[in-house]
Amino acid sequence: GESVGLHLPTLSVQEGDNSIINCAYSNSASDYFIWYKQESGKGPQFIIDIRSNMDKRQGQRVTVLLNKTVKHLSLQIAATQPGDSAVYFCAEGMEYGNKLVFGAGTILRVKS
Amino acid sequence: GAGVSQSPRYKVAKRGQDVALRCDPISGHVSLFWYQQALGQGPEFLTYFQNEAQLDKSGLPSDRFFAERPEGSVSTLKIQRTQQEDSAVYLCASSPRQGPEKLFFGSGTQLSVL
């Protein structure tokens, strides 16, 4: 759902399950997309990125899917662990641009 | 350490006071960015340096905000005559490339204006 101010959407999953975090991006000219994880009191930490000439990219336990038709990005985390609990942000930009534009974020809570 | 370092970690300022926030990027990184993050929100772009050149300052909210990177390494974000609405976490990020790919963020400076 939409997030406004402090009311970030929250995804609660059981340890060991797969998680899917979704993001709608705004600029059809964006050609670079990135997912960050942010734990309390820390700066955002790079997870995985993807360029617009791809629709899927896999990392270790994570997969990013890009659907340019509907301007949608998703992050899949396999076998979610308690250490995955954090706020997850998607960000969009242009490869030779000047900035990343961040989404509002999704809280991931992993239940043991 | 090899990461982006920011100081101070916390800053409390009285309204009207000037503050200076420091960022030590990863050695050799070309690009440096400042972002502002309000509680419960995503980071918002403030300004971008490529080496010592400030190429984009479109996100600075007012002329009270000023950033510099005189030798292309350490950067300082200065806020003059702080206001309560300036309270936020100020994040610095650097990248070995030109532009915003694979930014490495510091832990931020949490500014509270009373």
Short mmCIF file of C-alpha atoms in Angstrom, two decimals:
data_model
loop_
_atom_site.label_atom_id
_atom_site.label_comp_id
_atom_site.label_asym_id
_atom_site.label_seq_id
_atom_site.Cartn_x
_atom_site.Cartn_y
_atom_site.Cartn_z
CA GLY A 1 0.00 0.00 0.00
CA GLU A 2 0.93 3.69 -0.07
CA SER A 3 3.10 5.08 2.67
CA VAL A 4 2.68 8.52 4.14
CA GLY A 5 5.18 9.90 6.62
CA LEU A 6 5.72 7.43 9.44
CA HIS A 7 3.23 4.89 8.14
CA LEU A 8 5.56 2.73 6.08
CA PRO A 9 4.08 -0.45 4.66
CA THR A 10 5.17 -3.48 6.65
CA LEU A 11 5.80 -7.01 5.46
CA SER A 12 5.91 -9.70 8.15
CA VAL A 13 7.29 -13.10 7.18
CA GLN A 14 8.22 -16.28 8.97
CA GLU A 15 11.89 -17.18 9.15
CA GLY A 16 12.77 -19.42 6.22
CA ASP A 17 9.99 -18.15 3.97
CA ASN A 18 10.60 -16.11 0.85
CA SER A 19 9.91 -12.36 0.91
CA ILE A 20 8.80 -10.12 -1.93
CA ILE A 21 9.04 -6.36 -1.56
CA ASN A 22 7.46 -4.22 -4.26
CA CYS A 23 8.16 -0.72 -5.50
CA ALA A 24 6.55 1.52 -8.10
CA TYR A 25 8.96 3.98 -9.66
CA SER A 26 7.96 7.28 -11.15
CA ASN A 27 10.25 8.31 -14.01
CA SER A 28 9.98 6.39 -17.27
CA ALA A 29 13.37 7.85 -18.27
CA SER A 30 15.14 6.14 -15.37
CA ASP A 31 17.57 3.49 -16.56
CA TYR A 32 19.21 2.40 -13.32
CA PHE A 33 17.52 0.90 -10.28
CA ILE A 34 18.88 -0.16 -6.94
CA TRP A 35 17.71 -1.71 -3.69
CA TYR A 36 19.06 -0.63 -0.32
CA LYS A 37 18.63 -2.10 3.15
CA GLN A 38 18.67 0.24 6.13
CA GLU A 39 18.94 -0.93 9.71
CA SER A 40 18.14 1.33 12.62
CA GLY A 41 20.82 3.94 13.20
CA LYS A 42 22.75 3.04 10.06
CA GLY A 43 23.03 4.35 6.53
CA PRO A 44 21.49 2.53 3.59
CA GLN A 45 23.43 -0.57 2.53
CA PHE A 46 23.63 -1.65 -1.13
CA ILE A 47 21.85 -4.93 -1.90
CA ILE A 48 21.54 -5.27 -5.66
CA ASP A 49 21.11 -3.12 -8.75
CA ILE A 50 19.76 -3.54 -12.27
CA ARG A 51 19.88 -1.59 -15.51
CA SER A 52 16.89 -1.01 -17.73
CA ASN A 53 18.21 -3.34 -20.44
CA MET A 54 17.60 -6.26 -18.09
CA ASP A 55 14.43 -7.56 -16.49
CA LYS A 56 15.96 -9.85 -13.89
CA ARG A 57 19.17 -10.03 -11.93
CA GLN A 58 20.18 -12.45 -9.22
CA GLY A 59 22.53 -12.11 -6.31
CA GLN A 60 23.16 -14.17 -3.24
CA ARG A 61 19.68 -15.02 -1.88
CA VAL A 62 18.24 -11.95 -3.62
CA THR A 63 16.62 -11.38 -7.00
CA VAL A 64 15.50 -8.08 -8.50
CA LEU A 65 12.78 -8.01 -11.16
CA LEU A 66 12.11 -5.00 -13.36
CA ASN A 67 8.91 -4.44 -15.33
CA LYS A 68 9.35 -1.28 -17.36
CA THR A 69 5.89 -1.50 -18.89
CA VAL A 70 4.21 -0.81 -15.57
CA LYS A 71 7.20 0.89 -13.92
CA HIS A 72 7.46 -1.76 -11.22
CA LEU A 73 10.43 -3.13 -9.35
CA SER A 74 10.50 -6.00 -6.90
CA LEU A 75 13.04 -7.54 -4.53
CA GLN A 76 12.81 -11.20 -3.70
CA ILE A 77 14.68 -12.54 -0.69
CA ALA A 78 14.99 -16.31 -0.45
CA ALA A 79 14.95 -18.13 2.90
CA THR A 80 14.45 -14.94 4.89
CA GLN A 81 16.50 -14.70 8.08
CA PRO A 82 16.08 -12.58 11.23
CA GLY A 83 19.08 -10.50 10.10
CA ASP A 84 17.07 -9.43 7.07
CA SER A 85 14.76 -7.39 9.28
CA ALA A 86 15.18 -3.77 8.23
CA VAL A 87 13.66 -1.03 6.08
CA TYR A 88 14.10 -1.63 2.35
CA PHE A 89 14.25 1.22 -0.15
CA CYS A 90 14.15 1.13 -3.91
CA ALA A 91 15.81 3.96 -5.78
CA GLU A 92 15.84 5.04 -9.40
CA GLY A 93 18.22 7.15 -11.41
CA MET A 94 19.97 7.58 -14.69
CA GLU A 95 23.35 6.00 -15.32
CA TYR A 96 24.95 9.31 -16.20
CA GLY A 97 22.66 11.39 -14.03
CA ASN A 98 23.29 13.29 -10.86
CA LYS A 99 21.17 11.56 -8.28
CA LEU A 100 19.16 8.62 -7.07
CA VAL A 101 15.51 9.21 -6.15
CA PHE A 102 14.41 7.01 -3.27
CA GLY A 103 11.01 5.49 -2.66
CA ALA A 104 9.28 5.65 0.70
CA GLY A 105 10.48 2.31 2.02
CA THR A 106 9.02 -0.97 3.29
CA ILE A 107 9.59 -2.43 6.73
CA LEU A 108 10.46 -6.15 6.67
CA ARG A 109 9.89 -8.02 9.94
CA VAL A 110 11.07 -11.60 10.22
CA LYS A 111 9.42 -13.76 12.85
CA SER A 112 11.43 -16.59 14.37
CA GLY B 1 38.10 1.66 8.27
CA ALA B 2 37.40 1.61 4.56
CA GLY B 3 33.85 2.99 4.68
CA VAL B 4 32.34 6.46 4.45
CA SER B 5 32.85 8.27 7.74
CA GLN B 6 30.64 11.08 9.01
CA SER B 7 31.05 13.32 12.03
CA PRO B 8 29.65 14.22 14.39
CA ARG B 9 27.34 11.24 14.82
CA TYR B 10 24.83 13.40 16.71
CA LYS B 11 24.46 17.16 16.80
CA VAL B 12 22.08 19.19 18.92
CA ALA B 13 21.77 22.82 17.92
CA LYS B 14 19.75 25.73 19.21
CA ARG B 15 17.54 27.40 16.66
CA GLY B 16 19.55 30.06 14.86
CA GLN B 17 22.90 28.37 15.42
CA ASP B 18 25.21 27.48 12.51
CA VAL B 19 26.33 23.85 12.12
CA ALA B 20 28.95 22.06 10.02
CA LEU B 21 28.72 18.37 9.17
CA ARG B 22 31.74 16.49 7.87
CA CYS B 23 32.01 13.61 5.43
CA ASP B 24 35.13 11.53 4.72
CA PRO B 25 34.37 9.48 1.60
CA ILE B 26 36.05 6.25 0.65
CA SER B 27 39.56 7.08 -0.57
CA GLY B 28 39.70 7.64 -4.32
CA HIS B 29 35.96 7.91 -4.82
CA VAL B 30 35.10 10.43 -7.49
CA SER B 31 31.48 11.13 -6.67
CA LEU B 32 30.10 12.43 -3.39
CA PHE B 33 26.46 12.98 -2.51
CA TRP B 34 24.60 14.51 0.42
CA TYR B 35 21.10 13.33 1.29
CA GLN B 36 18.62 14.38 3.96
CA GLN B 37 16.45 11.75 5.63
CA ALA B 38 13.47 12.72 7.74
CA LEU B 39 12.10 10.23 10.26
CA GLY B 40 10.19 7.44 8.55
CA GLN B 41 11.01 8.59 5.03
CA GLY B 42 13.46 7.78 2.29
CA PRO B 43 16.60 9.83 1.75
CA GLU B 44 16.14 12.99 -0.32
CA PHE B 45 18.88 14.33 -2.57
CA LEU B 46 20.60 17.55 -1.56
CA THR B 47 23.72 17.94 -3.68
CA TYR B 48 26.32 16.12 -5.81
CA PHE B 49 30.06 16.60 -6.30
CA GLN B 50 32.27 15.10 -8.95
CA ASN B 51 35.76 15.53 -7.52
CA GLU B 52 35.80 19.16 -6.30
CA ALA B 53 33.11 20.38 -8.69
CA GLN B 54 29.59 20.77 -7.34
CA LEU B 55 27.59 19.64 -10.34
CA ASP B 56 24.12 19.66 -8.84
CA LYS B 57 22.79 21.55 -5.85
CA SER B 58 19.16 21.49 -6.85
CA GLY B 59 18.09 19.66 -3.71
CA LEU B 60 19.39 22.18 -1.20
CA PRO B 61 16.21 23.45 0.49
CA SER B 62 17.31 27.05 0.97
CA ASP B 63 20.27 29.39 0.74
CA ARG B 64 21.00 28.56 4.38
CA PHE B 65 22.45 25.27 3.15
CA PHE B 66 25.93 25.24 1.68
CA ALA B 67 28.24 22.35 0.74
CA GLU B 68 31.85 22.24 -0.32
CA ARG B 69 34.51 19.72 -1.30
CA PRO B 70 37.53 21.92 -1.95
CA GLU B 71 40.17 19.25 -2.60
CA GLY B 72 37.94 16.58 -4.04
CA SER B 73 37.96 14.38 -0.96
CA VAL B 74 36.49 15.53 2.38
CA SER B 75 33.20 17.42 2.16
CA THR B 76 31.41 19.71 4.58
CA LEU B 77 27.71 20.51 4.66
CA LYS B 78 27.01 23.77 6.45
CA ILE B 79 23.62 24.92 7.63
CA GLN B 80 23.31 28.52 8.73
CA ARG B 81 20.71 29.84 11.18
CA THR B 82 19.26 26.38 11.79
CA GLN B 83 15.50 25.95 12.02
CA GLN B 84 13.46 23.17 13.62
CA GLU B 85 12.49 21.84 10.20
CA ASP B 86 16.19 21.16 9.54
CA SER B 87 16.08 18.32 12.09
CA ALA B 88 16.86 15.14 10.19
CA VAL B 89 19.61 12.63 9.50
CA TYR B 90 22.12 13.92 6.97
CA LEU B 91 23.66 11.13 4.93
CA CYS B 92 26.80 11.28 2.85
CA ALA B 93 27.51 8.77 0.10
CA SER B 94 30.40 8.22 -2.28
CA SER B 95 30.96 6.25 -5.44
CA PRO B 96 34.06 5.28 -7.41
CA ARG B 97 32.26 6.21 -10.63
CA GLN B 98 30.79 9.35 -12.08
CA GLY B 99 27.13 9.50 -11.21
CA PRO B 100 24.95 7.68 -8.69
CA GLU B 101 25.82 4.04 -9.30
CA LYS B 102 26.61 1.84 -6.33
CA LEU B 103 26.62 4.54 -3.72
CA PHE B 104 28.23 3.65 -0.39
CA PHE B 105 26.57 5.48 2.46
CA GLY B 106 27.91 6.62 5.80
CA SER B 107 25.91 6.19 9.01
CA GLY B 108 24.81 9.81 8.92
CA THR B 109 24.72 12.75 11.29
CA GLN B 110 21.51 13.07 13.28
CA LEU B 111 20.77 16.78 13.66
CA SER B 112 18.26 17.93 16.25
CA VAL B 113 17.37 21.63 16.31
CA LEU B 114 15.72 22.77 19.52
#
